[in-house]
């Protein structure tokens, strides 16, 4: 019986059947909707039953000259700093601190307890996190300004000041993000043989030297993954902006995804919103592809 | 699971006993203080929510957000539950998250099978396409999805969200499971084939037991991610009867005549389920994040 069945089983073609469900799902939820989104971007359309007027590439031409769109792209750089750059650096330092010093010298329990605390914001519904922070940052009865008042200082209107709001948003995003790189780096650091550190210490290398020469090189693959996924996430940031500032004040915190949302659901410019989100998708693909290509090249060397 | 667990343990095992018995240096105490202060700073917003959820409105308005409650009050909770159909929202969230976790895991398992074990041609293309699905901004899908949901009569029902997230989460799950399956020794599968097992039987009777730890990680992740989702549910679940817990909280926030204490109580209730889930599966989760990265 086994002889009769085995050859049939080895036919690779039969495996294709298992891809049918995801293939259908992908078409229904990603493929066709994204194609339709690109199609919509070629029209002037208020949405719903309103007439669709062919617009060719005009939406894209308008987009290119749209100051608000360029502001939103510039703000994406702030998002990358708040979600990629700062949390990755702090995450690296804290992970090394927890594994090397605290885990080893004060016991693993304290280290895992602190790790869980840092990770806590990551499991929070973003609607809750957004509410928490808009209240903490509230100018009149928020926690920060109440505290400043009690020590005799007058706190600013964090989210209401166009020069300040983006930094207030960044503060929340850093708080939200830190646990992610930390947890990954801590797991990765467990690969390091403790004797390496001992040998380095005997050779007179201090903590900082050990961190630079042993910890960081060992977890390079994880650092890359964190930077890649966090960059994609930073370019997609939406909910924190909607909840904290609504893109304001004076458009100072608008990001591309929020700008698309506004065009879809508030300004009834569906064609234009589709053009924005299409460009956004292309920018994300381009940046991710570039990073992956760069990583491959590094590995090859 | 066991291998990762041991690895984790080994990493935290204090090095040779003498090391720990040695006097801790002042600089080490300073480093500990830094880590603890960072922990307190990250926990502080949660503490504030708890502190103010149990205050009465008068207490909050006269003593501000930083003071200790003058008396223990659950009025804010009662008020919140009176404004939001919490039972309904809770039920919607549970149904959506559970079904998405279950469907997405089965879907990931099935699509990872030909990629990881079968090594079908065009392996790379399929994985690249799925990677695209995980990177696409939801904005680039939302308007057509909104129309599709209306056309299929699933708008304002939990089903629209269940279908969308099952596929989106499965795209990630396939990616992860395909690489885990790729590492399973070929001989194991060949032996089962010689014993006369069909492909379907091999998947469920040979692979699933081996993959159980990875599957558990995926279930936990899919559940929490789906529970916390915001953008797609806020568009597709406009009606109160179909809203999830986070969406109910967000819509309530828009009302002007609402007390901060009530919002604090609502926030606490909204984060409690994920918090409980997190405490129960903390190790699984942490291992999962790591597994996802190492891939």
XYZ file of C-alpha atoms in Angstrom:
596
model
C 0.000 0.000 0.000
C 2.779 2.406 0.872
C 4.416 1.732 -2.460
C 1.250 2.651 -4.275
C 0.709 5.871 -2.390
C 4.151 7.288 -1.989
C 4.871 8.308 -5.600
C 1.558 10.072 -5.844
C 2.281 11.939 -2.639
C 5.634 13.087 -3.858
C 4.130 14.894 -6.820
C 4.815 18.477 -5.843
C 1.808 19.780 -7.755
C -0.618 18.438 -5.157
C 0.686 20.848 -2.558
C -0.770 23.752 -4.493
C -4.243 22.838 -3.260
C -3.274 24.066 0.189
C -2.619 27.540 -1.154
C -6.142 27.971 -2.491
C -7.709 29.401 0.722
C -5.029 32.045 1.261
C -5.055 32.822 -2.455
C -8.799 33.544 -2.398
C -8.496 35.437 0.878
C -5.603 37.509 -0.418
C -7.496 38.420 -3.578
C -10.626 39.395 -1.617
C -8.983 41.358 1.169
C -5.725 42.698 -0.311
C -5.348 42.189 -4.069
C -8.678 43.395 -5.411
C -9.110 46.179 -2.817
C -5.635 47.559 -3.519
C -6.229 47.365 -7.290
C -9.540 49.148 -6.820
C -7.838 51.774 -4.685
C -5.370 52.492 -7.497
C -8.303 52.656 -9.932
C -10.203 55.102 -7.692
C -7.129 57.311 -7.602
C -7.657 58.120 -11.281
C -11.028 59.759 -10.669
C -12.554 62.787 -9.108
C -15.180 61.343 -6.863
C -17.061 62.364 -3.764
C -17.745 58.747 -2.857
C -21.002 56.854 -2.505
C -23.494 57.321 -5.328
C -21.874 60.530 -6.586
C -20.661 60.447 -10.211
C -17.080 59.370 -10.837
C -15.263 61.755 -13.161
C -12.175 60.526 -14.985
C -9.199 62.530 -13.885
C -6.233 60.643 -15.273
C -3.073 61.308 -13.319
C -4.238 64.751 -12.194
C -4.643 63.650 -8.571
C -0.987 62.685 -8.534
C 0.058 65.952 -10.139
C -1.952 67.881 -7.522
C -0.415 65.754 -4.786
C 3.060 66.641 -5.937
C 2.369 70.341 -5.398
C 0.321 69.904 -2.216
C 2.055 71.592 0.699
C 0.061 69.645 3.267
C 1.159 66.361 1.712
C 4.815 67.373 1.905
C 4.295 68.423 5.527
C 2.860 64.978 6.210
C 5.903 63.318 4.632
C 8.212 65.511 6.687
C 6.296 64.487 9.804
C 6.893 60.866 8.844
C 10.569 61.530 9.508
C 9.637 62.573 13.057
C 7.655 59.336 13.351
C 10.702 57.339 12.259
C 12.797 59.066 14.916
C 10.167 58.339 17.587
C 9.444 54.737 16.569
C 12.720 53.496 15.083
C 15.745 55.528 16.131
C 15.130 56.362 19.790
C 13.414 53.106 20.902
C 16.019 50.959 19.144
C 18.872 52.745 20.900
C 17.183 52.796 24.304
C 15.997 49.207 23.769
C 19.553 48.096 23.044
C 20.955 49.756 26.140
C 18.166 48.543 28.418
C 18.322 44.998 27.032
C 22.056 44.827 27.685
C 21.552 46.325 31.125
C 18.813 43.863 32.055
C 20.591 40.778 30.744
C 24.169 41.567 31.659
C 23.984 43.516 34.869
C 20.587 43.129 36.477
C 19.788 39.560 35.423
C 23.197 38.349 36.459
C 23.963 40.407 39.533
C 20.533 41.021 41.048
C 18.708 37.904 39.902
C 16.658 36.896 36.858
C 13.355 37.683 38.583
C 13.934 41.420 38.735
C 15.086 41.347 35.114
C 11.953 39.592 33.841
C 9.701 41.742 35.993
C 11.209 44.902 34.511
C 11.031 43.417 31.019
C 7.282 42.816 31.462
C 6.787 46.377 32.740
C 8.576 47.883 29.737
C 6.517 45.693 27.401
C 3.161 46.620 28.968
C 2.311 49.569 26.648
C 2.697 47.227 23.659
C -0.391 45.200 24.587
C -2.563 48.246 25.163
C -5.434 49.043 22.775
C -4.293 52.168 20.954
C -7.627 53.820 21.748
C -6.828 53.519 25.442
C -3.229 54.663 25.041
C -4.411 57.674 23.062
C -6.919 58.644 25.699
C -4.371 58.233 28.493
C -1.933 60.556 26.812
C -4.360 63.210 25.690
C -5.378 63.465 29.328
C -1.836 63.358 30.687
C -0.878 66.150 28.266
C -4.013 68.223 28.852
C -2.993 71.866 29.468
C -5.327 72.652 32.378
C -5.895 69.464 34.362
C -3.462 67.002 32.835
C -1.037 65.080 35.014
C 2.114 66.721 33.665
C 0.939 70.303 34.000
C -0.660 69.672 37.386
C 2.675 68.376 38.543
C 4.530 71.370 37.068
C 2.051 73.678 38.773
C 2.670 72.061 42.124
C 6.361 72.891 41.827
C 5.561 76.419 40.743
C 6.093 76.183 36.983
C 3.538 76.792 34.274
C 3.337 73.977 31.749
C 2.693 74.693 28.080
C -0.289 73.580 25.992
C 1.481 70.443 24.765
C -0.933 69.374 22.070
C -2.284 72.828 21.261
C 0.978 74.505 20.346
C 1.948 73.967 16.692
C 5.655 74.079 17.532
C 5.316 71.556 20.338
C 2.551 69.116 19.398
C 4.686 66.845 17.221
C 7.180 66.365 20.068
C 4.363 65.567 22.497
C 3.118 62.914 20.069
C 6.650 61.570 19.732
C 6.919 61.252 23.499
C 3.868 59.014 23.573
C 5.114 56.926 20.647
C 8.485 56.332 22.310
C 6.694 55.204 25.459
C 4.496 52.910 23.381
C 7.325 51.414 21.335
C 10.189 50.719 23.742
C 9.060 47.244 24.822
C 9.215 45.815 21.323
C 12.939 46.134 20.580
C 13.743 45.439 24.216
C 12.056 42.040 24.294
C 13.579 40.968 20.981
C 17.064 42.119 21.938
C 16.898 40.423 25.332
C 15.996 37.120 23.723
C 18.778 37.597 21.191
C 21.348 38.430 23.847
C 20.747 35.053 25.453
C 22.732 33.624 22.525
C 25.911 35.263 23.798
C 28.207 32.937 25.673
C 28.791 34.514 29.111
C 32.396 33.379 28.979
C 32.993 35.850 26.167
C 32.245 38.682 28.557
C 34.411 37.152 31.234
C 37.307 36.820 28.828
C 36.812 40.399 27.697
C 36.678 41.604 31.304
C 39.917 39.794 32.057
C 41.462 41.585 29.101
C 40.432 44.815 30.769
C 37.420 45.718 28.593
C 34.842 47.788 30.450
C 31.068 47.384 30.205
C 30.785 49.821 27.336
C 33.542 48.112 25.345
C 31.889 44.718 25.928
C 28.578 46.118 24.745
C 30.110 47.531 21.554
C 32.380 44.602 20.775
C 30.282 41.609 21.818
C 26.590 42.371 22.408
C 25.824 44.548 19.397
C 27.595 42.441 16.741
C 25.933 39.260 18.044
C 22.407 40.561 17.691
C 22.839 42.353 14.359
C 20.149 40.228 12.598
C 17.587 41.177 15.243
C 18.558 44.833 15.076
C 17.921 44.743 11.354
C 14.496 43.095 11.753
C 13.476 45.610 14.416
C 14.593 48.557 12.299
C 12.800 47.215 9.218
C 9.478 46.407 10.894
C 9.489 49.576 12.989
C 10.218 51.714 9.928
C 7.241 50.223 8.105
C 5.118 50.836 11.205
C 6.370 54.427 11.514
C 5.396 55.211 7.932
C 1.913 53.815 8.633
C 1.210 55.630 11.944
C -2.419 56.622 12.113
C -4.409 56.047 15.299
C -2.188 58.074 17.676
C -2.552 61.103 15.416
C -6.310 60.690 15.021
C -6.802 60.362 18.759
C -4.239 62.826 20.114
C -4.313 65.753 17.730
C -6.496 65.088 14.704
C -3.572 66.335 12.609
C -3.643 69.738 14.276
C -2.959 72.275 15.521
C -2.692 74.095 12.200
C -1.857 70.851 10.432
C 1.412 70.562 12.336
C 1.040 66.861 13.141
C -0.544 65.564 9.957
C 0.920 62.276 8.651
C 0.203 60.637 5.259
C -2.219 58.011 6.550
C -4.176 60.600 8.472
C -4.209 62.885 5.447
C -5.650 60.025 3.367
C -8.265 59.317 6.044
C -9.306 62.956 6.105
C -9.773 63.008 2.367
C -11.785 59.791 2.431
C -14.107 60.395 5.321
C -14.117 64.097 6.142
C -13.487 65.983 2.908
C -15.255 63.460 0.626
C -12.385 63.490 -1.853
C -12.152 59.763 -2.352
C -10.084 59.908 -5.528
C -7.513 62.144 -3.909
C -7.431 60.013 -0.748
C -6.817 56.956 -2.912
C -3.939 58.705 -4.651
C -2.370 59.564 -1.293
C -2.664 56.011 0.008
C -1.316 54.570 -3.239
C 1.751 56.813 -3.073
C 2.159 55.874 0.585
C 2.118 52.176 -0.240
C 4.722 52.698 -2.955
C 6.973 54.702 -0.622
C 6.756 51.948 2.009
C 7.574 49.219 -0.533
C 10.477 51.196 -1.911
C 11.998 51.844 1.501
C 11.489 48.252 2.676
C 12.949 46.870 -0.560
C 15.932 49.180 -0.254
C 16.571 48.056 3.315
C 16.279 44.363 2.408
C 18.614 44.832 -0.557
C 21.144 46.628 1.623
C 20.936 43.859 4.221
C 21.558 41.165 1.582
C 24.595 43.013 0.346
C 25.969 43.363 3.857
C 25.499 39.655 4.462
C 27.202 38.749 1.210
C 30.296 40.691 2.164
C 9.010 25.194 23.382
C 11.237 23.346 25.779
C 14.423 24.245 23.941
C 13.645 27.948 23.915
C 12.647 27.808 27.524
C 15.871 26.201 28.572
C 17.807 28.646 26.501
C 16.062 31.488 28.250
C 16.716 29.967 31.624
C 20.351 29.429 30.859
C 20.726 33.051 29.906
C 19.353 34.226 33.200
C 21.074 31.662 35.331
C 23.528 33.604 37.413
C 27.007 32.772 36.335
C 29.213 30.790 38.711
C 28.076 31.306 42.266
C 31.086 33.313 43.359
C 30.124 36.045 40.945
C 26.853 36.692 42.654
C 28.234 36.325 46.108
C 30.724 39.048 45.285
C 29.815 42.463 46.663
C 27.720 44.429 44.237
C 29.556 47.541 43.170
C 28.030 51.023 43.619
C 27.874 51.461 39.858
C 25.736 48.331 39.621
C 23.324 49.779 42.153
C 23.158 52.951 40.090
C 22.353 50.910 36.977
C 19.609 49.079 38.855
C 18.162 52.409 39.971
C 18.161 53.646 36.367
C 16.276 50.541 35.209
C 13.751 50.783 38.044
C 13.121 54.478 37.408
C 12.557 53.728 33.725
C 10.079 51.040 34.785
C 8.217 53.446 37.041
C 8.070 56.046 34.271
C 6.588 53.515 31.858
C 4.088 52.284 34.420
C 3.066 55.768 35.594
C 0.231 56.348 33.082
C -1.340 53.030 34.097
C -1.076 54.046 37.743
C -2.782 57.358 37.002
C -5.663 55.589 35.261
C -6.205 53.297 38.241
C -5.867 56.178 40.719
C -8.484 58.328 39.013
C -10.947 55.633 37.980
C -11.919 55.181 41.638
C -12.442 58.868 42.429
C -15.734 60.679 42.596
C -16.268 63.570 40.177
C -16.122 66.169 42.961
C -12.956 64.655 44.342
C -11.307 64.846 40.902
C -12.386 68.405 40.183
C -11.334 69.747 43.576
C -8.125 67.768 44.143
C -6.862 67.193 40.618
C -5.389 64.107 38.947
C -2.372 63.532 41.184
C -3.958 63.298 44.612
C -4.920 60.123 46.427
C -8.712 59.444 46.291
C -10.463 60.907 49.363
C -12.810 57.955 49.323
C -13.147 54.804 47.277
C -15.873 55.276 44.665
C -17.132 53.030 41.867
C -19.507 55.687 40.514
C -17.347 56.194 37.431
C -17.672 52.517 36.518
C -21.427 52.554 37.017
C -21.650 55.690 34.897
C -19.520 54.170 32.132
C -21.511 50.954 32.033
C -24.690 53.038 31.825
C -23.458 54.855 28.712
C -21.868 51.993 26.831
C -23.361 48.605 26.195
C -20.231 47.028 27.595
C -21.614 43.489 27.531
C -22.331 43.738 23.827
C -18.968 45.331 23.030
C -17.152 42.752 25.131
C -18.949 39.932 23.370
C -18.153 41.410 19.940
C -14.494 41.750 20.864
C -14.299 38.203 22.182
C -16.051 36.683 19.155
C -13.969 38.650 16.666
C -10.631 38.004 18.355
C -11.241 34.323 19.028
C -12.524 33.532 15.550
C -9.736 35.503 13.873
C -7.117 33.733 16.001
C -8.575 30.309 15.143
C -9.196 30.906 11.436
C -5.906 32.717 10.868
C -3.897 29.937 12.506
C -5.547 27.218 10.401
C -5.093 29.359 7.303
C -1.426 30.002 8.125
C -0.881 26.310 8.726
C -2.387 25.318 5.394
C -0.549 27.884 3.337
C 2.768 27.384 5.106
C 2.610 23.639 4.344
C 3.337 23.828 0.605
C 5.875 26.604 1.155
C 7.822 25.130 4.055
C 7.512 21.375 3.431
C 6.408 21.059 -0.185
C 8.895 23.633 -1.464
C 6.583 24.393 -4.369
C 7.954 26.372 -7.271
C 7.414 30.098 -6.976
C 7.931 29.744 -3.247
C 9.675 33.093 -3.121
C 6.982 34.860 -5.109
C 4.200 33.639 -2.824
C 6.127 34.709 0.274
C 6.901 38.103 -1.247
C 3.232 38.647 -2.056
C 2.283 37.789 1.524
C 4.963 40.149 2.811
C 3.352 42.874 0.729
C 0.059 42.161 2.502
C 1.635 42.779 5.879
C 3.306 46.012 4.787
C 0.413 47.651 2.959
C -1.058 50.595 4.844
C -4.676 49.886 5.717
C -5.598 53.228 4.151
C -4.838 51.743 0.744
C -7.487 49.060 1.291
C -10.110 50.737 3.404
C -12.377 52.403 0.872
C -12.768 49.315 -1.334
C -13.196 47.151 1.782
C -15.862 49.548 2.999
C -17.674 49.085 -0.336
C -17.132 45.357 -0.389
C -18.574 45.021 3.105
C -21.650 46.978 2.073
C -22.073 44.961 -1.130
C -21.849 41.643 0.706
C -24.083 42.725 3.574
C -21.316 42.254 6.116
C -20.980 45.986 6.881
C -21.739 46.666 10.539
C -21.474 42.982 11.359
C -18.553 41.302 13.066
C -18.041 39.166 9.949
C -16.474 41.890 7.822
C -13.757 42.432 10.407
C -13.314 38.701 11.011
C -12.718 38.004 7.313
C -10.332 40.923 6.829
C -8.159 40.209 9.852
C -8.117 36.437 9.362
C -6.406 37.019 6.016
C -4.124 39.842 7.179
C -2.941 37.942 10.258
C -2.562 34.721 8.247
C -0.228 36.519 5.859
C 2.139 37.073 8.780
C 1.498 33.609 10.225
C 2.287 31.900 6.934
C 5.568 33.716 6.797
C 6.530 32.591 10.272
C 5.292 28.995 10.022
C 6.851 28.391 6.608
C 10.281 29.042 8.057
C 9.616 26.891 11.118
C 8.369 24.049 8.887
C 11.389 24.420 6.640
C 13.565 23.484 9.601
C 11.728 20.203 10.299
C 13.826 17.198 9.179
C 12.687 15.809 5.822
C 13.150 12.238 7.047
C 10.257 12.632 9.446
C 7.852 13.416 6.649
C 9.271 10.740 4.355
C 8.871 8.151 7.104
C 5.230 9.080 7.509
C 4.747 8.861 3.740
C 6.214 5.364 3.709
C 3.761 4.425 6.453
C 1.002 5.366 4.062
C -0.052 8.673 5.530
C -1.712 11.075 3.113
C -0.629 14.692 2.825
C -3.590 15.830 4.868
C -2.784 13.301 7.604
C 0.875 14.327 7.648
C -0.106 17.944 8.171
C -2.408 17.246 11.106
C -0.846 14.188 12.722
C 2.864 14.803 12.196
C 3.409 18.517 11.734
C 0.803 20.043 14.036
C 2.097 18.280 17.173
C 5.653 19.407 16.387
C 4.516 22.947 15.671
C 2.295 23.292 18.725
C 4.529 25.867 20.498
C 4.667 28.115 17.420
C 0.917 27.748 16.926
C 0.290 28.775 20.532
C 2.404 31.874 20.034
C 0.437 32.778 16.917
C -2.924 32.314 18.656
C -1.898 34.639 21.483
C -0.571 37.257 19.096
C -3.506 37.149 16.723
C -5.899 37.465 19.655
C -4.225 40.525 21.185
C -3.553 42.236 17.868
C -7.134 41.789 16.720
C -8.539 42.884 20.066
C -6.564 46.130 19.891
C -7.152 46.942 16.205
C -8.486 50.382 15.553
C -8.582 51.678 11.998
C -10.471 48.994 10.077
C -13.023 48.333 12.871
C -13.706 52.032 13.315
C -14.701 52.240 9.638
C -16.455 48.890 9.199
C -18.232 48.757 12.568
C -20.017 52.083 12.618
C -23.063 50.785 14.433
C -22.995 50.543 18.210
C -24.328 46.994 18.187
C -21.269 45.716 16.331
C -18.578 47.832 18.006
C -15.596 46.384 19.796
C -14.411 47.557 23.216
C -11.708 49.974 21.981
C -14.069 51.512 19.425
C -16.796 51.980 22.026
C -14.310 53.844 24.222
C -13.122 55.998 21.328
C -16.650 57.012 20.296
C -17.548 57.834 23.885
C -14.551 60.142 24.093
C -16.046 62.306 21.394
C -18.930 63.266 23.668
C -18.377 66.558 25.435
C -20.337 66.179 28.613
C -18.278 63.335 29.939
C -16.231 63.159 33.117
C -12.572 62.288 33.118
C -13.199 59.771 35.894
C -15.727 57.979 33.665
C -13.201 57.828 30.824
C -10.617 56.481 33.246
C -13.008 53.772 34.371
C -13.790 52.932 30.744
C -10.088 52.797 29.871
C -9.391 50.520 32.785
C -12.198 48.174 31.734
C -10.958 48.264 28.136
C -7.386 47.359 28.936
C -8.199 44.774 31.598
C -8.951 41.855 29.232
C -5.687 42.224 27.290
C -3.834 42.710 30.546
C -5.213 39.461 31.958
C -4.409 37.719 28.695
C -0.912 39.165 28.795
C -0.263 38.050 32.369
C -1.477 34.535 31.553
C 0.630 34.185 28.412
C 3.539 36.474 29.157
C 6.207 33.843 28.571
C 4.566 32.603 25.384
C 4.362 36.147 24.093
C 7.897 37.083 24.878
C 9.164 33.902 23.271
C 6.938 34.622 20.312
C 8.308 38.076 19.677
C 11.761 36.569 19.719
C 10.832 33.671 17.425
C 9.269 36.131 15.014
C 12.464 38.092 14.839
C 14.916 35.237 14.517
C 12.848 33.511 11.811
